[in-house]
Amino acid sequence: MRNRGFSKFELIAVIAIVMTAAAIGVPEILANQKAEAAKQCAFKLDRVNFAKEQWALEHRQPSGTAVTQDELVPGYISLMHIDEAKAMPGFEIGKVGEKSSCKCGSN
């Protein structure tokens, strides 16, 4: 009668192959997630910067003028987009002529 199970050597070989694939793939996945988060952060900051500059042009405000959320919403940017940006660590709208900033590593 034949043994229908796998030998210990076959199981160890399969586990070793799976672990090697995981060791190669997991760091790549994590790096891609960080890169995507940085892209999203930059996109949100650009959206806020554009709204801020539009507000300044339409209200004839000089560089260095402080801008608040109330001045940008709803005419220049939606509340949802401001809330997304405010959720980023260290987000600041900043002043006219200055880039908005956050601590997500993309600015």
PDB file of C-alpha atoms in Angstrom, residues 8-106:
ATOM      1  CA  LYS A   8       8.594  16.110   5.658  1.00  0.00           C
ATOM      2  CA  PHE A   9      11.158  17.140   3.066  1.00  0.00           C
ATOM      3  CA  GLU A  10       8.445  18.117   0.557  1.00  0.00           C
ATOM      4  CA  LEU A  11       6.601  20.166   3.177  1.00  0.00           C
ATOM      5  CA  ILE A  12       9.787  21.946   4.255  1.00  0.00           C
ATOM      6  CA  ALA A  13      10.653  22.702   0.617  1.00  0.00           C
ATOM      7  CA  VAL A  14       7.208  24.199  -0.053  1.00  0.00           C
ATOM      8  CA  ILE A  15       7.336  26.272   3.146  1.00  0.00           C
ATOM      9  CA  ALA A  16      10.806  27.540   2.216  1.00  0.00           C
ATOM     10  CA  ILE A  17       9.610  28.608  -1.234  1.00  0.00           C
ATOM     11  CA  VAL A  18       6.580  30.407   0.214  1.00  0.00           C
ATOM     12  CA  MET A  19       8.700  32.173   2.850  1.00  0.00           C
ATOM     13  CA  THR A  20      11.226  33.282   0.218  1.00  0.00           C
ATOM     14  CA  ALA A  21       8.460  34.708  -1.955  1.00  0.00           C
ATOM     15  CA  ALA A  22       7.004  36.528   1.056  1.00  0.00           C
ATOM     16  CA  ALA A  23      10.424  37.925   2.016  1.00  0.00           C
ATOM     17  CA  ILE A  24      10.806  39.333  -1.489  1.00  0.00           C
ATOM     18  CA  GLY A  25       7.240  40.588  -1.916  1.00  0.00           C
ATOM     19  CA  VAL A  26       6.315  42.158   1.427  1.00  0.00           C
ATOM     20  CA  PRO A  27       8.943  44.958   1.408  1.00  0.00           C
ATOM     21  CA  GLU A  28       7.932  45.843  -2.152  1.00  0.00           C
ATOM     22  CA  ILE A  29       4.275  46.093  -1.149  1.00  0.00           C
ATOM     23  CA  LEU A  30       5.120  48.314   1.827  1.00  0.00           C
ATOM     24  CA  ALA A  31       7.282  50.590  -0.328  1.00  0.00           C
ATOM     25  CA  ASN A  32       4.459  50.925  -2.863  1.00  0.00           C
ATOM     26  CA  GLN A  33       2.003  51.834  -0.100  1.00  0.00           C
ATOM     27  CA  LYS A  34       4.329  54.568   1.192  1.00  0.00           C
ATOM     28  CA  ALA A  35       4.827  55.945  -2.309  1.00  0.00           C
ATOM     29  CA  GLU A  36       1.084  56.004  -2.946  1.00  0.00           C
ATOM     30  CA  ALA A  37       0.428  57.772   0.371  1.00  0.00           C
ATOM     31  CA  ALA A  38       3.023  60.407  -0.547  1.00  0.00           C
ATOM     32  CA  LYS A  39       1.355  60.930  -3.944  1.00  0.00           C
ATOM     33  CA  GLN A  40      -2.055  61.339  -2.303  1.00  0.00           C
ATOM     34  CA  CYS A  41      -0.618  63.818   0.180  1.00  0.00           C
ATOM     35  CA  ALA A  42       0.970  65.881  -2.606  1.00  0.00           C
ATOM     36  CA  PHE A  43      -2.276  65.829  -4.587  1.00  0.00           C
ATOM     37  CA  LYS A  44      -4.314  67.074  -1.616  1.00  0.00           C
ATOM     38  CA  LEU A  45      -1.793  69.818  -0.885  1.00  0.00           C
ATOM     39  CA  ASP A  46      -1.851  70.940  -4.530  1.00  0.00           C
ATOM     40  CA  ARG A  47      -5.642  71.122  -4.423  1.00  0.00           C
ATOM     41  CA  VAL A  48      -5.555  73.306  -1.299  1.00  0.00           C
ATOM     42  CA  ASN A  49      -2.786  75.509  -2.760  1.00  0.00           C
ATOM     43  CA  PHE A  50      -4.781  76.045  -5.943  1.00  0.00           C
ATOM     44  CA  ALA A  51      -7.906  77.018  -3.977  1.00  0.00           C
ATOM     45  CA  LYS A  52      -5.887  79.390  -1.826  1.00  0.00           C
ATOM     46  CA  GLU A  53      -4.329  81.119  -4.849  1.00  0.00           C
ATOM     47  CA  GLN A  54      -7.723  81.398  -6.596  1.00  0.00           C
ATOM     48  CA  TRP A  55      -9.164  83.019  -3.477  1.00  0.00           C
ATOM     49  CA  ALA A  56      -6.261  85.479  -3.344  1.00  0.00           C
ATOM     50  CA  LEU A  57      -6.630  86.427  -7.015  1.00  0.00           C
ATOM     51  CA  GLU A  58     -10.357  87.000  -6.791  1.00  0.00           C
ATOM     52  CA  HIS A  59     -10.077  89.010  -3.559  1.00  0.00           C
ATOM     53  CA  ARG A  60      -6.920  90.872  -4.666  1.00  0.00           C
ATOM     54  CA  GLN A  61      -4.968  89.723  -1.627  1.00  0.00           C
ATOM     55  CA  PRO A  62      -1.178  90.125  -1.577  1.00  0.00           C
ATOM     56  CA  SER A  63       1.318  87.374  -0.808  1.00  0.00           C
ATOM     57  CA  GLY A  64       1.616  86.717   2.887  1.00  0.00           C
ATOM     58  CA  THR A  65      -2.103  87.126   3.604  1.00  0.00           C
ATOM     59  CA  ALA A  66      -3.350  84.459   6.006  1.00  0.00           C
ATOM     60  CA  VAL A  67      -6.146  82.270   4.667  1.00  0.00           C
ATOM     61  CA  THR A  68      -8.670  80.376   6.766  1.00  0.00           C
ATOM     62  CA  GLN A  69     -10.806  77.365   5.975  1.00  0.00           C
ATOM     63  CA  ASP A  70     -13.941  79.504   6.151  1.00  0.00           C
ATOM     64  CA  GLU A  71     -12.647  81.690   3.319  1.00  0.00           C
ATOM     65  CA  LEU A  72     -11.964  78.710   1.038  1.00  0.00           C
ATOM     66  CA  VAL A  73     -15.111  76.637   1.669  1.00  0.00           C
ATOM     67  CA  PRO A  74     -17.382  76.258  -0.321  1.00  0.00           C
ATOM     68  CA  GLY A  75     -16.427  78.682  -3.105  1.00  0.00           C
ATOM     69  CA  TYR A  76     -12.937  77.398  -3.845  1.00  0.00           C
ATOM     70  CA  ILE A  77     -12.719  73.907  -2.401  1.00  0.00           C
ATOM     71  CA  SER A  78     -15.225  71.507  -0.901  1.00  0.00           C
ATOM     72  CA  LEU A  79     -15.361  70.837   2.824  1.00  0.00           C
ATOM     73  CA  MET A  80     -14.651  67.164   2.094  1.00  0.00           C
ATOM     74  CA  HIS A  81     -11.334  68.048   0.431  1.00  0.00           C
ATOM     75  CA  ILE A  82     -10.325  70.369   3.285  1.00  0.00           C
ATOM     76  CA  ASP A  83     -11.214  67.654   5.814  1.00  0.00           C
ATOM     77  CA  GLU A  84      -9.098  65.135   3.881  1.00  0.00           C
ATOM     78  CA  ALA A  85      -6.179  67.541   3.946  1.00  0.00           C
ATOM     79  CA  LYS A  86      -6.678  68.332   7.641  1.00  0.00           C
ATOM     80  CA  ALA A  87      -6.490  64.607   8.380  1.00  0.00           C
ATOM     81  CA  MET A  88      -2.866  64.588   7.194  1.00  0.00           C
ATOM     82  CA  PRO A  89      -0.349  64.881  10.035  1.00  0.00           C
ATOM     83  CA  GLY A  90       0.815  68.440  10.633  1.00  0.00           C
ATOM     84  CA  PHE A  91      -1.381  70.003   7.907  1.00  0.00           C
ATOM     85  CA  GLU A  92      -1.331  73.794   7.653  1.00  0.00           C
ATOM     86  CA  ILE A  93      -3.152  75.899   5.058  1.00  0.00           C
ATOM     87  CA  GLY A  94      -0.462  78.565   5.200  1.00  0.00           C
ATOM     88  CA  LYS A  95      -0.478  82.029   3.680  1.00  0.00           C
ATOM     89  CA  VAL A  96      -0.996  83.272   0.148  1.00  0.00           C
ATOM     90  CA  GLY A  97       2.159  82.715  -1.886  1.00  0.00           C
ATOM     91  CA  GLU A  98       3.350  79.931   0.424  1.00  0.00           C
ATOM     92  CA  LYS A  99       2.810  76.234  -0.116  1.00  0.00           C
ATOM     93  CA  SER A 100       0.483  74.413   2.241  1.00  0.00           C
ATOM     94  CA  SER A 101       2.364  71.816   4.215  1.00  0.00           C
ATOM     95  CA  CYS A 102       2.043  68.569   6.121  1.00  0.00           C
ATOM     96  CA  LYS A 103       4.387  66.049   7.718  1.00  0.00           C
ATOM     97  CA  CYS A 104       3.712  63.170   5.339  1.00  0.00           C
ATOM     98  CA  GLY A 105       7.074  63.442   3.611  1.00  0.00           C
ATOM     99  CA  SER A 106       5.917  64.628   0.196  1.00  0.00           C
TER     100      SER A 106
END
